[in-house]
GROMACS .gro file of C-alpha atoms in nm:
model
  271
    1MET     CA    1 -18.332   2.616   7.593
    2ASP     CA    2 -18.397   2.631   7.220
    3GLY     CA    3 -18.241   2.971   7.168
    4GLU     CA    4 -17.901   2.865   7.329
    5PRO     CA    5 -17.645   2.681   7.120
    6ARG     CA    6 -17.592   2.323   7.220
    7THR     CA    7 -17.257   2.195   7.309
    8ASP     CA    8 -17.143   1.863   7.173
    9GLU     CA    9 -17.052   1.639   7.461
   10GLY     CA   10 -16.779   1.462   7.260
   11ALA     CA   11 -16.614   1.782   7.146
   12SER     CA   12 -16.363   1.966   7.354
   13PRO     CA   13 -16.461   2.309   7.464
   14THR     CA   14 -16.292   2.586   7.285
   15VAL     CA   15 -16.079   2.794   7.517
   16PRO     CA   16 -16.026   3.147   7.399
   17PRO     CA   17 -15.656   3.211   7.364
   18SER     CA   18 -15.538   3.476   7.598
   19ASP     CA   19 -15.186   3.476   7.448
   20GLY     CA   20 -14.965   3.266   7.222
   21SER     CA   21 -14.795   3.074   7.499
   22THR     CA   22 -15.121   2.963   7.656
   23THR     CA   23 -15.250   2.833   7.323
   24ALA     CA   24 -14.928   2.643   7.261
   25ASP     CA   25 -14.939   2.484   7.606
   26ALA     CA   26 -15.297   2.378   7.550
   27ARG     CA   27 -15.214   2.212   7.221
   28VAL     CA   28 -14.920   2.029   7.369
   29GLU     CA   29 -15.135   1.896   7.648
   30ALA     CA   30 -15.415   1.799   7.406
   31GLY     CA   31 -15.168   1.620   7.180
   32ASP     CA   32 -15.304   1.802   6.866
   33GLY     CA   33 -15.059   1.767   6.576
   34ALA     CA   34 -15.212   2.056   6.373
   35PRO     CA   35 -14.996   2.364   6.331
   36PRO     CA   36 -15.086   2.641   6.569
   37PRO     CA   37 -15.257   2.950   6.435
   38ALA     CA   38 -15.055   3.262   6.401
   39ALA     CA   39 -15.047   3.451   6.725
   40PRO     CA   40 -15.144   3.813   6.718
   41PRO     CA   41 -14.855   4.048   6.734
   42ASP     CA   42 -14.816   4.154   7.091
   43GLU     CA   43 -14.539   4.197   7.343
   44ASP     CA   44 -14.496   3.824   7.396
   45ALA     CA   45 -14.454   3.765   7.024
   46SER     CA   46 -14.197   4.034   7.002
   47THR     CA   47 -14.023   3.880   7.299
   48SER     CA   48 -14.027   3.541   7.126
   49THR     CA   49 -13.882   3.691   6.812
   50GLY     CA   50 -13.615   3.862   7.018
   51GLY     CA   51 -13.525   3.523   7.171
   52SER     CA   52 -13.465   3.371   6.827
   53ASP     CA   53 -13.252   3.667   6.732
   54SER     CA   54 -13.061   3.622   7.056
   55ARG     CA   55 -13.001   3.255   6.978
   56ARG     CA   56 -12.869   3.355   6.637
   57GLY     CA   57 -12.652   3.613   6.812
   58TRP     CA   58 -12.514   3.351   7.051
   59SER     CA   59 -12.440   3.108   6.768
   60ARG     CA   60 -12.192   3.350   6.615
   61PRO     CA   61 -11.955   3.357   6.919
   62VAL     CA   62 -11.976   2.980   6.941
   63ALA     CA   63 -11.865   2.951   6.581
   64ALA     CA   64 -11.586   3.197   6.645
   65VAL     CA   65 -11.473   3.001   6.948
   66ALA     CA   66 -11.481   2.677   6.752
   67THR     CA   67 -11.276   2.834   6.478
   68ALA     CA   68 -11.026   2.965   6.730
   69ALA     CA   69 -11.005   2.622   6.892
   70VAL     CA   70 -10.933   2.461   6.557
   71THR     CA   71 -10.669   2.724   6.489
   72VAL     CA   72 -10.505   2.667   6.829
   73ALA     CA   73 -10.511   2.292   6.778
   74PHE     CA   74 -10.351   2.331   6.438
   75GLY     CA   75 -10.093   2.568   6.579
   76PHE     CA   76 -10.015   2.327   6.864
   77ALA     CA   77  -9.980   2.040   6.616
   78LEU     CA   78  -9.752   2.251   6.400
   79THR     CA   79  -9.543   2.356   6.701
   80THR     CA   80  -9.520   1.996   6.815
   81GLN     CA   81  -9.408   1.893   6.469
   82ILE     CA   82  -9.145   2.167   6.466
   83ARG     CA   83  -9.023   2.069   6.813
   84SER     CA   84  -9.012   1.701   6.722
   85THR     CA   85  -8.818   1.790   6.410
   86ALA     CA   86  -8.574   2.007   6.611
   87GLU     CA   87  -8.527   1.755   6.894
   88PRO     CA   88  -8.236   1.565   6.737
   89GLN     CA   89  -8.029   1.883   6.709
   90ASP     CA   90  -8.115   1.991   7.064
   91GLU     CA   91  -8.034   1.641   7.187
   92VAL     CA   92  -7.696   1.657   7.018
   93VAL     CA   93  -7.628   1.993   7.182
   94GLY     CA   94  -7.733   1.850   7.518
   95ARG     CA   95  -7.508   1.552   7.472
   96GLU     CA   96  -7.216   1.779   7.388
   97GLU     CA   97  -7.278   1.977   7.707
   98ASP     CA   98  -7.295   1.654   7.907
   99LEU     CA   99  -6.968   1.540   7.753
  100VAL     CA  100  -6.806   1.869   7.853
  101VAL     CA  101  -6.927   1.823   8.212
  102ILE     CA  102  -6.805   1.462   8.220
  103LEU     CA  103  -6.468   1.567   8.080
  104ASP     CA  104  -6.436   1.832   8.351
  105GLU     CA  105  -6.516   1.573   8.619
  106ILE     CA  106  -6.254   1.336   8.476
  107ASN     CA  107  -5.995   1.614   8.478
  108GLN     CA  108  -6.079   1.696   8.840
  109ARG     CA  109  -6.050   1.330   8.942
  110GLU     CA  110  -5.718   1.302   8.762
  111GLU     CA  111  -5.590   1.607   8.946
  112THR     CA  112  -5.710   1.462   9.275
  113LEU     CA  113  -5.536   1.132   9.202
  114ARG     CA  114  -5.215   1.317   9.119
  115GLN     CA  115  -5.234   1.499   9.450
  116GLN     CA  116  -5.296   1.175   9.635
  117LEU     CA  117  -5.005   1.012   9.452
  118GLY     CA  118  -4.778   1.299   9.547
  119GLU     CA  119  -4.889   1.275   9.910
  120THR     CA  120  -4.831   0.900   9.907
  121ARG     CA  121  -4.481   0.942   9.766
  122GLN     CA  122  -4.407   1.202  10.030
  123THR     CA  123  -4.533   0.964  10.296
  124VAL     CA  124  -4.306   0.689  10.162
  125GLU     CA  125  -4.010   0.926  10.170
  126ASP     CA  126  -4.098   1.028  10.523
  127LEU     CA  127  -4.122   0.666  10.626
  128SER     CA  128  -3.790   0.589  10.459
  129SER     CA  129  -3.619   0.875  10.634
  130GLY     CA  130  -3.814   0.794  10.947
  131ARG     CA  131  -3.641   0.461  10.973
  132GLN     CA  132  -3.329   0.637  11.092
  133GLU     CA  133  -3.537   0.845  11.327
  134SER     CA  134  -3.709   0.528  11.444
  135GLY     CA  135  -3.371   0.374  11.501
  136ALA     CA  136  -3.269   0.675  11.708
  137ALA     CA  137  -3.593   0.656  11.902
  138LEU     CA  138  -3.538   0.285  11.956
  139GLU     CA  139  -3.188   0.353  12.082
  140GLU     CA  140  -3.323   0.616  12.316
  141ALA     CA  141  -3.585   0.371  12.440
  142ARG     CA  142  -3.315   0.115  12.503
  143SER     CA  143  -3.115   0.372  12.696
  144ARG     CA  144  -3.416   0.451  12.910
  145ALA     CA  145  -3.480   0.084  12.972
  146GLU     CA  146  -3.120   0.043  13.074
  147ALA     CA  147  -3.144   0.337  13.312
  148ILE     CA  148  -3.456   0.189  13.467
  149GLY     CA  149  -3.282  -0.146  13.498
  150ILE     CA  150  -2.993   0.020  13.675
  151LEU     CA  151  -3.220   0.202  13.916
  152ALA     CA  152  -3.412  -0.119  13.978
  153GLY     CA  153  -3.087  -0.303  14.046
  154THR     CA  154  -3.141  -0.563  13.776
  155LEU     CA  155  -2.849  -0.443  13.559
  156PRO     CA  156  -2.487  -0.366  13.649
  157ALA     CA  157  -2.361  -0.010  13.613
  158GLY     CA  158  -2.029   0.158  13.554
  159GLY     CA  159  -1.889   0.507  13.537
  160PRO     CA  160  -1.756   0.782  13.756
  161GLY     CA  161  -1.857   0.765  14.117
  162LEU     CA  162  -1.752   0.756  14.474
  163ARG     CA  163  -1.623   0.499  14.716
  164LEU     CA  164  -1.695   0.523  15.088
  165THR     CA  165  -1.518   0.299  15.338
  166VAL     CA  166  -1.643   0.284  15.696
  167GLN     CA  167  -1.419   0.145  15.967
  168ASP     CA  168  -1.598   0.006  16.273
  169PRO     CA  169  -1.338  -0.136  16.510
  170ASP     CA  170  -1.567  -0.143  16.807
  171GLY     CA  171  -1.876  -0.262  16.621
  172ALA     CA  172  -2.062   0.045  16.739
  173VAL     CA  173  -2.200   0.177  16.411
  174PRO     CA  174  -2.578   0.142  16.428
  175PRO     CA  175  -2.809   0.059  16.135
  176SER     CA  176  -2.933   0.420  16.129
  177VAL     CA  177  -2.589   0.550  16.028
  178ILE     CA  178  -2.565   0.303  15.739
  179LEU     CA  179  -2.918   0.399  15.631
  180GLY     CA  180  -2.830   0.771  15.657
  181ALA     CA  181  -2.527   0.721  15.428
  182ILE     CA  182  -2.743   0.544  15.169
  183GLN     CA  183  -3.000   0.823  15.175
  184GLU     CA  184  -2.737   1.098  15.138
  185LEU     CA  185  -2.576   0.928  14.841
  186ARG     CA  186  -2.910   0.882  14.669
  187GLY     CA  187  -3.007   1.238  14.739
  188ALA     CA  188  -2.681   1.358  14.583
  189GLY     CA  189  -2.751   1.175  14.257
  190ALA     CA  190  -2.630   0.818  14.296
  191GLU     CA  191  -2.770   0.608  14.012
  192ALA     CA  192  -2.642   0.272  14.131
  193LEU     CA  193  -2.528   0.175  14.476
  194GLU     CA  194  -2.407  -0.132  14.655
  195VAL     CA  195  -2.281  -0.197  15.010
  196ASP     CA  196  -2.054  -0.492  15.074
  197GLY     CA  197  -2.170  -0.663  14.756
  198VAL     CA  198  -2.544  -0.606  14.823
  199ARG     CA  199  -2.729  -0.401  14.562
  200ILE     CA  200  -2.932  -0.120  14.707
  201VAL     CA  201  -3.280  -0.074  14.563
  202VAL     CA  202  -3.589   0.119  14.661
  203SER     CA  203  -3.714  -0.158  14.886
  204SER     CA  204  -3.383  -0.218  15.056
  205ALA     CA  205  -3.388  -0.221  15.436
  206VAL     CA  206  -3.105  -0.196  15.686
  207THR     CA  207  -3.160  -0.409  15.995
  208GLY     CA  208  -2.969  -0.567  16.280
  209THR     CA  209  -2.771  -0.426  16.567
  210PRO     CA  210  -2.429  -0.263  16.594
  211GLY     CA  211  -2.168  -0.522  16.504
  212ASP     CA  212  -2.439  -0.736  16.334
  213LEU     CA  213  -2.575  -0.528  16.049
  214ARG     CA  214  -2.780  -0.665  15.762
  215ILE     CA  215  -2.917  -0.526  15.435
  216ASP     CA  216  -3.213  -0.715  15.293
  217GLY     CA  217  -3.117  -1.004  15.515
  218GLN     CA  218  -2.759  -1.013  15.391
  219PRO     CA  219  -2.492  -0.974  15.668
  220LEU     CA  220  -2.232  -0.695  15.646
  221SER     CA  221  -1.872  -0.723  15.753
  222ALA     CA  222  -1.652  -0.431  15.862
  223PRO     CA  223  -1.504  -0.240  15.703
  224TYR     CA  224  -1.827  -0.155  15.519
  225GLU     CA  225  -1.760  -0.054  15.161
  226PHE     CA  226  -2.001   0.168  14.963
  227ARG     CA  227  -1.982   0.199  14.585
  228ALA     CA  228  -2.195   0.464  14.424
  229ILE     CA  229  -2.221   0.555  14.053
  230GLY     CA  230  -2.302   0.921  14.005
  231PRO     CA  231  -2.158   1.272  14.042
  232PRO     CA  232  -1.853   1.221  14.268
  233ALA     CA  233  -1.817   1.578  14.394
  234ALA     CA  234  -2.183   1.621  14.481
  235MET     CA  235  -2.194   1.293  14.668
  236GLU     CA  236  -1.878   1.378  14.860
  237VAL     CA  237  -2.021   1.710  14.968
  238ALA     CA  238  -2.341   1.540  15.083
  239LEU     CA  239  -2.146   1.299  15.302
  240ASN     CA  240  -1.919   1.565  15.453
  241VAL     CA  241  -2.189   1.816  15.535
  242SER     CA  242  -2.164   1.948  15.889
  243GLY     CA  243  -2.340   1.713  16.127
  244GLY     CA  244  -2.386   1.459  15.848
  245VAL     CA  245  -2.288   1.099  15.789
  246VAL     CA  246  -1.911   1.138  15.837
  247ALA     CA  247  -1.967   1.322  16.164
  248ASP     CA  248  -2.208   1.052  16.287
  249ILE     CA  249  -1.959   0.777  16.211
  250GLY     CA  250  -1.683   0.957  16.401
  251ARG     CA  251  -1.915   1.018  16.694
  252VAL     CA  252  -1.960   0.641  16.757
  253GLY     CA  253  -1.588   0.566  16.727
  254GLY     CA  254  -1.583   0.478  16.360
  255GLU     CA  255  -1.388   0.628  16.074
  256ALA     CA  256  -1.505   0.722  15.721
  257ARG     CA  257  -1.293   0.760  15.412
  258VAL     CA  258  -1.441   0.919  15.097
  259GLU     CA  259  -1.275   0.874  14.757
  260GLN     CA  260  -1.385   1.000  14.418
  261VAL     CA  261  -1.332   0.752  14.135
  262ASP     CA  262  -1.329   0.824  13.763
  263SER     CA  263  -1.432   0.473  13.669
  264LEU     CA  264  -1.620   0.257  13.909
  265VAL     CA  265  -1.819  -0.064  13.863
  266VAL     CA  266  -2.130  -0.168  14.052
  267ASP     CA  267  -2.190  -0.524  13.944
  268ALA     CA  268  -2.410  -0.654  14.225
  269VAL     CA  269  -2.766  -0.716  14.105
  270VAL     CA  270  -3.093  -0.830  14.249
  271ASP     CA  271  -3.297  -1.121  14.123
   0.00000   0.00000   0.00000
């Protein structure tokens, strides 16, 4: 219609600005480089102004923080410089303390070595004096070995003892009487014993028949002679006990004679 204004097809329609933000968004989308018109003062404008003031308010703490950071960095650098300058003196002090500790350890080790040296010297003295004790112990060991040899019949023996002579005119003394005499003498403390030149040992055996007696296969000849090394009185009592060996010999027609001897030799040995 003629009365209506015509709109140019190539021109963009003008959009009435409702607020400042809408106008700015429209210009950004249209790509118009012209400066935007001043927005009417309203609540949004005041809000925008308040935002710029807020940004200026925030920039002040940032500057303060930056200044504080620079100050801290400078202080740290200064402290580091002071510490690096003081390190040689501290290091010297530390070295002196270490030397004191090392010196104490050396003194302790020296004391320990002195104690060990004293103990070693004492041990040497003990060993030196122990030689005599060892000699005494060796002598005692030899004495024990000799005693064992005597009991085993491998060594001769001598000393106080007893001699028993058995007469058997009829040849009636049985092997049991000879064995009984040996057992009584041993029980009374005989250390070494021989009968008619035959050494009596633990394994000795009396065999045969009356008139034909043998000890370990060796023949005996009357009168039978016993030689025993040991306590003479005790052995004599053992033989003369009532109902003992002497009585048994007399019962079969034999005769026993017991004699204590101060020094007697038993020289028969076994292989």
